[in-house]
Amino acid sequence: MLGGGGLVAVNVYASATENGGDQGQVATGQVLSAPTIYCPDVGSRLTAVPDGARADVDRELAQLDQQIAAAYQQLTQSAAEIEQNPGFAGQTIIDPLKAERSESLQRIADAIGREGDRPQGLDELAACTLRSSNQGAGQSAAPQGSATPSQSGQGGAAPSQGAGAGGQGGNGPVAADYADITSVQPNVSTPAERSGGSTGTFSSSCGVNANGLFNSDNVIVAPGVSNGAHHFHDYIGNQSNNAFASDQDLANAQTSCADQGDKSTYYWPVLRLQNGKQERDADKPGGGTEGNAGQIVTAKQVTLTFEGNPTSKVTEMPRLLRIITGDAKSFVNGPANANASWSCTGYEDRQLKDKYPLCPSGSDVVRTFRFQSCWDGRNIDSANHRTHVAFEGPDGSCPAGFQAIPQLVQRIVYDVAAPSLQDGGRTVPLFAVDSFPEQLHKPVTDHGDFINVFDEGLMRKMVDCINSGRKCGAGADEQPPSQSAEPSQPSGTASPSGPPAATQSAEPSEPATQQPSSDQPSSEPPAGTPATETATAPAPGSGSGSTGLPRVYATASPKKTSTTKSSGGGVINEPTRRPDTQAPTGSAAASPTGTAAAAPAGQETPPTGSQTEPQTEPQAVQGGLAETGAHLWPAVFGGLLLVSGAALLWRTKRTSF
């Protein structure tokens, strides 16, 4: 079953803490070979599940994920036994896992059979295998580090081109998971626009999750199941998204979006720095107990743009439409549903599919999700959460029986430095997205989720804007750059002081809903510092969309350097743009001190909605007359002292004469 000791994981990961603090750097040792557990994905095979069986099937699918996570944890804890006895894993981990899966698959078949035709062949999906992370059948590397995965006919682990589990959680990433973006050839193209196409865009400005709303649920694929994702998600927009949120809960929720008519929920796996930091989820499900360790990084910028179709007009999205793009299990499932796109600002005509980018100095990491933009015209979801929507073809047209809807393009920018691969991230830490534990934090597993909770009137406005070729929305050019779409922050939260870390982060508190730690500087630019909320124009020679894959629009971002200036008691890094570069508009940023920038005129910034865990509360407001006075009084006092000193000197001189 195991193929000998070649599949043994010998993890010599070590973490060093400097000065007794929590800012220690990670020393990632070499690992002989990192095994992972491959189990056939059941959910993707269930294309027809009766409505009456959905709840039971979803619970059993979540249970299958839990079984794999538990088996993987047992595998990592049994390295010594496996090394001494290669048959140990088969007898104590793989065989019992098959038995558990068989029981769950039986219950799935029973649930479907009670409502309709009993599915056949599910029992064939019970068996799992143990595979080396560099024994891949699922993917093959492409030239120039721009690996577009290709499927080989059987699901399997992808080659990592380097042995080792690595990472703060002991399950990745490794050096082979990164590629220098400057060595990648431009690989982005776009379908030609045709007569009758829709060329407008609609933007929604919903912030960057500076209020720290996280959980490890997934209400789309595992409703009613806590920790259904087994990894943490960032949430923006709808503030009531958790495993137990009903459609009515989502409709009644608060939103972080500037336009309160957008209560949609947008979420994706968090990005972490493998820097040895222990977040408050370090010993909780979805976090450190499942290999998701390190400092959570708050995005520098999030852009949400809805685009048209190059060949036809778009129709309105149905309310509560659910879309998942990418595959959280694509490392073992193969790349059939993968849709990861990684790049760097200034290089977005080059997209990486199964590598994290190494960006040059002054360039930021960019994650881009282009969601499916063709709808079957009937369903807001499907049994496998995929067949009710589809990607447009290479020419931009939708498949037969599908109609074009606005395409959500989600662009997330992070100010993280290229890690030092030569020392395993000891000098500059590695970064990676959260993942299911057996997926080893591979970049190809990146994915995004969306539930449409737009007001119907605002959705009509969006469609009219796109079909008429205009640019509209709260994130469009007309929005003042100083406005913020973030919910108010907790009252009494102290502003961070002192020099900020090189990479800034919000620190979680509890697994379901969390808030930034007061000792962590915000990753947002200063109030008034430009931070674009709309996609910039494509770079020369770049297009939108890669051949055979969903379109990816290149976005050229100006290079920037950092200057420092004092802010209260601390020092902040402020980007400095070239004089010939126009400052973008539509900022959804808060100040580095944690002070939320002003909301649009006449609009209140909403507090966080209700969740199963305590929510963040409005932060103490700063600025205005009180803050101005605080800065003026020291100057006035200094002036009085100066005048008094001059008078005293004058009187002393007169007395002496």
XYZ file of C-alpha atoms in Angstrom:
657
model
C 0.000 0.000 0.000
C 2.720 2.463 0.918
C 5.528 1.525 -1.406
C 8.139 1.445 1.334
C 9.837 4.162 3.284
C 9.803 6.617 0.367
C 6.479 7.964 1.616
C 7.659 8.587 5.148
C 7.421 12.159 6.354
C 10.311 13.181 8.530
C 9.490 16.715 9.561
C 12.388 18.582 11.105
C 10.514 21.867 11.153
C 11.725 24.191 13.858
C 10.674 27.602 14.955
C 12.896 30.096 16.744
C 11.581 32.984 18.776
C 13.753 36.027 19.049
C 13.802 38.064 22.259
C 11.128 35.848 23.759
C 8.406 37.522 21.682
C 5.948 36.223 19.117
C 7.783 37.667 16.139
C 10.160 34.736 15.834
C 11.183 33.565 12.416
C 10.651 30.074 11.122
C 13.495 27.753 10.268
C 12.002 25.217 7.896
C 14.081 22.074 7.598
C 14.198 19.634 4.756
C 11.700 16.795 4.707
C 12.480 13.554 2.920
C 9.096 13.151 1.315
C 5.703 14.534 2.268
C 2.799 12.109 1.895
C -0.772 13.216 1.475
C -4.036 11.331 1.419
C -5.891 11.056 -1.862
C -9.594 10.198 -1.731
C -11.962 10.478 -4.724
C -14.084 13.593 -4.413
C -17.687 12.516 -3.918
C -19.412 15.888 -4.094
C -18.305 16.595 -7.650
C -19.816 13.283 -8.784
C -23.268 14.053 -7.385
C -24.763 16.087 -10.198
C -28.395 15.250 -9.335
C -29.575 15.273 -5.714
C -33.306 15.653 -4.947
C -34.142 18.736 -2.902
C -35.511 16.585 -0.084
C -32.152 14.830 0.271
C -29.890 17.887 0.062
C -29.522 18.504 3.799
C -28.631 14.875 4.581
C -26.214 14.659 1.659
C -24.483 17.924 2.594
C -23.959 16.703 6.151
C -22.457 13.425 4.956
C -20.171 15.195 2.480
C -18.917 17.376 5.331
C -18.383 14.216 7.368
C -16.252 12.759 4.553
C -14.045 15.855 4.712
C -13.776 15.505 8.479
C -12.711 11.880 8.109
C -9.920 12.796 5.700
C -8.742 15.659 7.945
C -8.601 13.331 10.951
C -6.748 10.674 8.960
C -4.213 13.214 7.724
C -3.614 14.419 11.264
C -3.069 10.828 12.368
C -0.670 10.349 9.470
C 1.513 13.291 10.503
C 1.563 12.094 14.099
C 2.624 8.565 13.104
C 5.788 9.391 11.154
C 8.064 7.395 13.468
C 5.861 4.276 13.376
C 5.540 4.461 9.587
C 9.303 4.769 9.221
C 9.809 1.576 11.204
C 6.867 -0.261 9.625
C 5.812 0.867 6.118
C 2.582 -1.124 6.459
C 1.546 0.777 9.565
C -0.324 3.560 7.715
C -2.325 1.106 5.620
C -3.426 -0.914 8.615
C -4.146 1.905 11.063
C -5.081 4.871 8.837
C -6.012 4.042 5.240
C -8.061 0.878 5.834
C -10.109 2.374 8.709
C -10.664 5.497 6.599
C -12.125 3.362 3.813
C -14.518 1.718 6.277
C -15.703 5.099 7.577
C -16.188 6.424 4.065
C -18.164 3.336 3.059
C -20.652 4.001 5.843
C -21.044 7.653 4.858
C -21.463 6.759 1.184
C -24.129 4.244 2.145
C -26.021 6.961 4.022
C -25.742 9.281 1.006
C -27.172 6.600 -1.269
C -29.994 5.929 1.201
C -30.890 9.630 1.448
C -31.053 10.051 -2.326
C -32.889 6.729 -2.729
C -35.667 7.855 -0.392
C -36.416 10.797 -2.685
C -35.665 9.317 -6.093
C -33.466 6.861 -7.938
C -30.753 5.363 -5.773
C -27.291 6.269 -7.132
C -25.078 3.430 -8.267
C -21.320 3.054 -7.880
C -20.816 5.286 -4.840
C -19.153 2.437 -2.954
C -16.342 2.521 -5.508
C -15.347 5.958 -4.153
C -14.602 4.685 -0.640
C -10.973 3.643 -1.066
C -8.222 6.194 -0.452
C -4.499 5.988 -1.150
C -1.397 7.503 0.350
C 0.689 9.401 -2.169
C 3.877 11.370 -2.084
C 3.532 15.080 -2.712
C 6.080 14.734 -5.538
C 4.361 11.667 -7.024
C 1.835 13.492 -9.112
C -0.661 12.352 -11.646
C -2.817 15.412 -11.363
C -0.612 18.142 -12.823
C 2.446 18.719 -14.912
C 4.574 21.803 -14.797
C 4.532 24.153 -17.745
C 7.517 26.164 -18.989
C 8.552 29.475 -17.464
C 6.990 28.594 -14.135
C 3.539 29.420 -15.493
C 2.152 25.991 -14.914
C -1.286 25.571 -16.389
C -2.314 22.209 -14.988
C -3.174 19.369 -17.326
C -5.160 16.353 -16.300
C -3.759 12.891 -16.798
C -6.855 10.765 -16.631
C -6.633 9.751 -12.995
C -6.829 11.991 -9.969
C -3.703 12.318 -7.932
C -1.279 14.500 -6.141
C 0.580 17.030 -8.170
C 4.342 17.045 -8.461
C 5.825 19.603 -6.148
C 9.218 19.331 -7.870
C 10.815 19.114 -4.496
C 10.401 16.895 -1.490
C 9.281 18.205 1.810
C 6.278 19.208 3.810
C 7.777 22.398 5.226
C 5.739 25.285 6.541
C 4.837 26.393 10.024
C 1.994 23.851 10.101
C 4.210 21.039 8.847
C 2.195 20.582 5.643
C 3.587 23.161 3.260
C 4.381 25.288 1.447
C 7.763 24.327 -0.024
C 10.239 26.257 -2.163
C 8.996 24.594 -5.355
C 5.595 26.218 -4.833
C 6.997 29.639 -5.863
C 8.054 31.129 -9.193
C 9.737 34.398 -10.150
C 7.079 36.425 -11.959
C 9.728 38.162 -14.077
C 10.673 34.801 -15.617
C 7.095 34.149 -16.751
C 6.186 35.041 -20.316
C 2.992 37.083 -20.892
C 0.176 34.552 -21.180
C -3.038 36.576 -21.009
C -5.335 37.090 -23.976
C -8.895 38.296 -24.461
C -11.769 37.353 -26.780
C -12.471 39.942 -29.451
C -15.491 42.103 -28.775
C -18.344 41.650 -31.223
C -21.287 43.742 -32.231
C -23.987 43.318 -29.615
C -21.549 42.690 -26.794
C -21.728 44.401 -23.400
C -18.703 46.518 -22.531
C -19.655 48.377 -19.344
C -18.490 47.662 -15.809
C -20.105 47.961 -12.392
C -17.983 48.173 -9.237
C -18.866 47.525 -5.617
C -16.604 48.821 -2.853
C -16.794 46.533 0.192
C -13.482 47.032 1.988
C -10.727 44.537 2.794
C -12.091 42.831 5.936
C -10.171 45.222 8.174
C -12.716 44.421 10.887
C -11.430 40.829 10.913
C -14.492 38.721 10.090
C -13.266 35.133 9.736
C -14.595 31.625 10.144
C -13.834 28.126 8.887
C -17.405 27.448 7.710
C -18.740 27.271 4.169
C -22.460 27.929 3.961
C -22.550 26.934 0.273
C -20.999 23.467 0.417
C -21.539 22.595 4.087
C -24.602 24.440 5.401
C -25.314 23.755 9.051
C -21.868 22.275 9.691
C -19.312 24.107 11.832
C -15.761 24.072 10.399
C -17.081 22.697 7.127
C -14.207 24.281 5.204
C -11.371 23.140 7.524
C -9.629 26.428 6.708
C -10.283 30.082 7.471
C -12.029 32.477 5.091
C -11.900 36.253 4.795
C -15.388 37.782 4.445
C -16.410 41.118 2.982
C -19.855 42.383 2.136
C -22.470 40.425 4.077
C -21.641 40.371 7.785
C -23.823 37.403 8.819
C -22.227 34.635 6.794
C -21.608 31.486 8.778
C -22.580 27.832 8.434
C -26.001 28.425 9.960
C -27.024 31.549 8.011
C -30.351 31.150 6.238
C -31.308 33.053 3.106
C -33.348 35.367 5.332
C -30.346 35.917 7.616
C -28.289 36.994 4.615
C -31.063 39.282 3.375
C -31.399 40.977 6.788
C -27.672 41.306 7.433
C -25.457 44.355 7.660
C -22.986 44.864 4.843
C -19.502 46.349 4.608
C -20.261 47.550 1.070
C -20.442 51.286 0.417
C -23.700 50.794 -1.478
C -26.053 49.306 1.098
C -28.009 47.695 -1.726
C -25.190 45.158 -2.052
C -25.503 42.642 0.769
C -23.760 39.969 -1.257
C -21.200 37.811 0.464
C -17.691 37.536 -0.950
C -15.218 35.172 0.696
C -11.918 33.397 0.051
C -9.189 31.524 2.026
C -7.027 33.775 4.160
C -3.383 34.346 3.251
C -0.875 33.674 6.043
C 2.763 34.454 6.665
C 4.693 31.414 7.864
C 6.579 33.547 10.375
C 6.172 31.541 13.577
C 3.448 33.802 14.937
C 0.745 32.044 16.911
C -2.638 33.482 15.967
C -5.513 32.982 18.367
C -6.807 30.145 16.165
C -3.537 28.248 16.644
C -5.206 25.504 18.687
C -8.629 25.588 17.048
C -10.309 23.668 14.185
C -9.770 25.343 10.853
C -6.579 26.893 12.197
C -3.443 25.420 13.709
C -4.951 22.037 14.564
C -5.417 21.451 10.824
C -2.093 22.823 9.617
C -3.242 26.398 8.946
C -0.664 28.307 10.960
C 1.016 31.670 10.894
C 0.026 35.317 10.796
C -3.141 36.172 8.874
C -2.497 38.995 6.400
C -5.105 41.663 5.742
C -5.364 42.587 2.082
C -4.037 45.964 1.028
C -6.809 46.350 -1.527
C -9.820 44.409 -2.789
C -11.496 45.301 -6.077
C -14.906 43.878 -6.994
C -15.844 44.514 -10.618
C -18.762 43.079 -12.591
C -18.046 42.939 -16.312
C -20.011 42.228 -19.452
C -19.811 39.622 -22.192
C -17.902 40.269 -25.441
C -20.561 38.598 -27.593
C -23.927 39.432 -26.010
C -25.848 41.530 -23.528
C -26.009 40.264 -19.944
C -29.121 39.385 -17.957
C -29.753 39.887 -14.252
C -28.292 37.430 -11.777
C -31.040 35.680 -9.814
C -31.159 36.688 -6.176
C -29.248 34.254 -3.887
C -27.335 32.761 -6.822
C -24.345 30.838 -5.452
C -21.071 30.539 -7.351
C -17.830 28.793 -6.374
C -14.839 29.347 -8.615
C -11.739 27.179 -8.354
C -11.368 23.919 -6.440
C -10.164 23.757 -2.837
C -9.157 20.126 -3.438
C -7.507 20.486 -6.825
C -4.127 19.275 -5.558
C -5.514 15.743 -5.250
C -8.578 16.083 -7.510
C -6.609 17.292 -10.500
C -7.053 20.643 -12.248
C -10.405 20.121 -13.984
C -12.097 22.769 -11.800
C -9.010 24.744 -10.767
C -9.159 28.485 -11.400
C -6.304 30.021 -9.429
C -4.566 33.086 -10.847
C -1.525 34.571 -9.086
C 0.512 37.541 -10.250
C 2.187 40.799 -9.192
C 1.221 44.418 -9.705
C 2.790 45.660 -12.903
C 3.004 42.102 -14.269
C -0.649 41.082 -14.490
C -0.363 40.033 -18.124
C 1.452 37.016 -16.600
C -0.735 34.705 -14.518
C 0.457 31.694 -12.513
C -1.934 28.810 -11.914
C -0.029 26.475 -9.595
C 2.749 28.693 -8.232
C 2.870 31.557 -5.783
C 4.560 34.594 -7.367
C 7.899 36.005 -6.289
C 7.392 39.714 -6.915
C 10.216 42.234 -7.393
C 10.712 45.056 -4.918
C 7.920 47.613 -5.135
C 5.439 45.108 -6.581
C 2.588 43.509 -4.615
C 1.125 39.998 -4.741
C -2.204 39.772 -6.593
C -4.865 37.039 -6.433
C -7.474 37.264 -9.188
C -10.729 35.317 -9.402
C -12.832 35.468 -12.565
C -16.128 33.815 -11.725
C -18.357 31.807 -14.025
C -20.477 34.186 -16.110
C -22.981 31.886 -17.812
C -26.162 30.757 -16.012
C -28.564 27.940 -16.859
C -31.535 30.285 -16.440
C -33.252 28.115 -13.811
C -31.230 27.231 -10.705
C -29.501 29.343 -8.057
C -27.404 26.322 -7.009
C -26.791 22.705 -8.002
C -25.954 19.485 -6.207
C -22.234 19.814 -6.909
C -22.422 23.653 -6.817
C -21.077 23.854 -10.379
C -23.447 22.652 -13.101
C -25.898 25.571 -12.800
C -23.189 27.994 -14.003
C -20.446 27.753 -16.615
C -17.505 29.674 -17.995
C -17.751 31.407 -21.328
C -15.903 29.783 -24.208
C -12.644 30.988 -25.761
C -14.653 33.277 -28.057
C -16.610 34.713 -25.130
C -19.894 32.951 -25.867
C -21.893 30.913 -23.357
C -22.598 27.182 -23.837
C -25.904 26.153 -25.381
C -28.748 26.564 -22.922
C -26.873 29.155 -20.833
C -27.230 32.924 -20.802
C -24.647 35.574 -19.996
C -24.739 37.269 -16.587
C -22.389 39.925 -15.181
C -18.986 38.373 -14.495
C -17.576 39.013 -11.040
C -13.860 39.768 -11.195
C -12.341 39.766 -7.728
C -8.840 41.191 -7.356
C -7.044 40.979 -3.997
C -3.713 42.732 -3.436
C -1.266 41.997 -0.598
C 1.795 43.902 0.531
C 3.981 40.861 1.211
C 7.644 40.526 0.353
C 9.080 37.726 -1.778
C 10.128 34.995 0.695
C 13.729 33.866 1.111
C 13.611 30.392 -0.406
C 17.296 29.645 0.124
C 16.802 29.413 3.892
C 13.240 28.108 3.919
C 11.720 31.456 4.790
C 13.878 32.129 7.836
C 14.933 35.612 6.702
C 11.728 36.583 4.883
C 8.781 34.304 5.710
C 6.945 32.106 3.247
C 3.311 32.917 2.506
C 0.465 30.596 1.517
C -3.310 30.342 1.490
C -5.221 28.258 4.007
C -6.288 24.860 2.697
C -7.715 21.500 3.630
C -4.872 19.825 5.551
C -4.155 17.145 2.932
C -3.937 19.784 0.154
C -0.573 21.008 1.533
C -1.278 24.716 0.938
C -0.704 24.378 -2.799
C -1.475 27.577 -4.731
C -3.586 25.664 -7.260
C -6.180 25.080 -4.507
C -7.055 28.780 -4.341
C -10.777 29.473 -4.722
C -13.454 32.095 -4.175
C -17.132 32.039 -3.182
C -19.988 34.436 -3.922
C -23.675 34.645 -3.000
C -25.704 37.318 -4.779
C -27.667 39.375 -2.255
C -28.005 42.519 -4.391
C -31.250 44.458 -4.134
C -33.224 43.747 -7.277
C -33.251 47.437 -8.165
C -29.471 47.687 -7.862
C -29.055 44.523 -9.942
C -31.171 46.091 -12.690
C -29.014 49.200 -12.490
C -25.891 47.021 -12.822
C -27.192 45.234 -15.915
C -28.310 48.470 -17.569
C -24.899 50.019 -16.868
C -22.980 47.070 -18.303
C -25.197 46.683 -21.361
C -24.993 50.409 -22.154
C -21.185 50.420 -21.980
C -20.854 52.723 -18.950
C -18.760 52.549 -15.763
C -20.888 52.657 -12.627
C -21.045 51.621 -9.009
C -19.746 52.628 -5.578
C -16.224 51.613 -6.564
C -16.244 53.530 -9.845
C -14.178 56.617 -10.610
C -16.597 59.103 -9.146
C -16.104 57.873 -5.541
C -13.838 60.155 -3.460
C -10.592 58.399 -2.532
C -10.937 59.077 1.191
C -14.197 57.180 1.640
C -14.185 53.841 3.382
C -16.525 50.883 3.016
C -15.352 49.101 6.157
C -17.746 48.603 9.057
C -16.889 50.613 12.158
C -14.278 49.041 14.388
C -14.521 48.009 18.050
C -14.969 50.783 20.569
C -11.962 51.487 22.689
C -9.548 49.594 20.442
C -6.133 51.074 20.851
C -4.362 52.388 17.812
C -1.151 50.574 17.056
C 1.987 52.502 17.759
C 5.578 52.104 16.803
C 6.944 51.052 13.430
C 4.602 48.652 11.620
C 5.722 45.203 10.599
C 6.878 44.702 7.043
C 3.682 42.811 6.370
C 0.574 43.939 8.151
C -2.188 41.742 9.444
C -5.420 41.482 11.330
C -5.225 38.972 14.130
C -8.207 36.647 14.635
C -9.800 36.070 18.002
C -12.256 33.192 17.712
C -12.757 30.723 14.871
C -16.292 31.778 13.944
C -15.913 35.549 14.058
C -12.808 37.447 14.911
C -11.429 40.937 15.117
C -8.001 42.463 14.664
C -5.663 42.523 17.599
C -4.955 45.996 18.860
C -1.240 45.288 18.791
C -1.226 44.559 15.084
C -0.982 47.510 12.693
C -3.622 47.773 10.030
C -2.627 46.870 6.508
C -4.671 49.652 5.035
C -3.185 52.839 3.605
C -3.517 56.135 5.474
C -6.776 57.999 5.159
C -6.571 59.976 1.983
C -3.893 57.767 0.482
C -5.138 56.625 -2.937
C -6.203 52.991 -3.104
C -8.018 52.004 -6.266
C -11.305 50.127 -6.087
C -11.706 49.754 -9.820
C -9.566 47.786 -12.211
C -7.107 49.936 -14.080
C -6.688 49.755 -17.803
C -4.957 46.700 -19.249
C -1.251 46.939 -19.739
C -0.090 47.401 -23.311
C -0.003 44.158 -25.153
C -2.091 42.387 -22.548
C -5.593 41.158 -22.829
C -8.179 39.459 -20.710
C -8.431 35.747 -20.433
C -6.010 32.907 -20.940
C -6.544 30.417 -23.728
C -8.848 27.628 -22.668
C -9.426 29.212 -19.267
C -11.604 32.044 -17.936
C -10.501 35.506 -19.000
C -7.921 37.275 -16.881
C -7.541 40.980 -17.476
C -4.049 42.353 -17.045
C -3.877 45.348 -14.746
C -0.822 47.565 -14.803
C -0.074 49.112 -11.428
C 2.456 51.884 -10.929
C 5.657 51.015 -9.164
C 5.894 52.555 -5.749
C 8.469 53.297 -3.154
C 7.945 53.880 0.529
C 8.504 56.997 2.528
C 7.873 57.282 6.224
C 6.092 59.880 8.224
C 5.038 60.067 11.803
C 1.439 59.423 12.764
C 0.666 59.974 16.407
C 3.139 57.886 18.350
C 4.213 55.676 15.489
C 5.743 55.619 12.052
C 3.868 54.445 9.003
C 5.012 53.445 5.554
C 3.256 55.467 2.915
C 3.421 54.589 -0.793
C 4.788 57.316 -3.007
C 3.563 57.295 -6.594
C 5.406 58.609 -9.598
C 4.406 62.185 -10.460
C 3.139 61.092 -13.873
C 0.781 58.540 -12.382
C -2.772 59.622 -11.722
C -3.963 58.734 -8.252
C -6.726 56.140 -8.412
C -10.010 56.715 -6.680
C -12.497 54.763 -4.670
C -10.497 53.913 -1.582
C -12.012 51.486 0.870
C -9.165 51.986 3.276
C -8.854 52.787 6.907
C -5.949 54.579 8.458
C -3.019 52.602 9.872
C -4.010 53.703 13.338
C -7.185 51.701 12.997
C -9.347 54.769 12.453
C -11.993 54.118 9.846
C -12.096 56.756 7.151
C -15.314 58.673 6.648
C -18.213 56.858 5.016
C -19.971 58.365 1.998
C -22.042 61.433 2.783
C -25.420 60.652 4.203
C -24.570 57.007 4.770
C -23.857 55.306 8.042
C -21.130 52.711 8.233
C -22.913 49.570 9.468
C -21.832 47.591 12.483
C -21.089 43.932 12.109
C -24.197 41.760 11.872
C -25.181 39.020 14.279
C -23.293 35.749 14.265
C -23.019 32.714 16.431
C -19.916 34.290 17.979
C -19.566 37.805 19.425
C -19.097 40.384 16.732
C -16.842 43.368 16.350
C -18.327 46.625 17.623
C -17.844 50.213 16.479
C -14.386 51.533 17.137
C -13.864 54.847 18.919
C -14.077 57.623 16.380
C -10.962 59.697 15.897
C -10.277 62.855 13.924
C -12.372 66.009 13.578
C -12.095 68.855 16.083
C -10.962 66.694 18.967
C -8.034 65.310 17.026
C -7.197 68.714 15.558
C -7.176 70.226 19.060
C -4.962 67.455 20.311
C -2.412 68.440 17.693
C -2.806 72.243 18.218
C -2.538 72.433 22.013
C 1.130 71.349 22.124
C 1.956 74.021 19.545
C 0.062 76.724 21.484
C 1.728 75.706 24.734
C 5.152 75.806 23.082
C 4.437 79.266 21.730
C 3.509 80.582 25.200
C 6.732 79.204 26.641
C 8.711 80.919 23.888
C 7.048 84.302 24.560
C 7.532 83.958 28.332
C 11.215 83.152 27.846
C 11.752 86.173 25.628
C 10.074 88.471 28.168
C 12.186 87.090 30.994
C 15.372 87.599 28.980
C 14.389 91.223 28.216
C 13.737 92.010 31.888
C 17.032 90.401 32.907
C 18.940 92.575 30.436
C 17.257 95.770 31.734
C 18.070 94.886 35.328
C 21.721 94.312 34.476
C 21.930 97.775 32.923
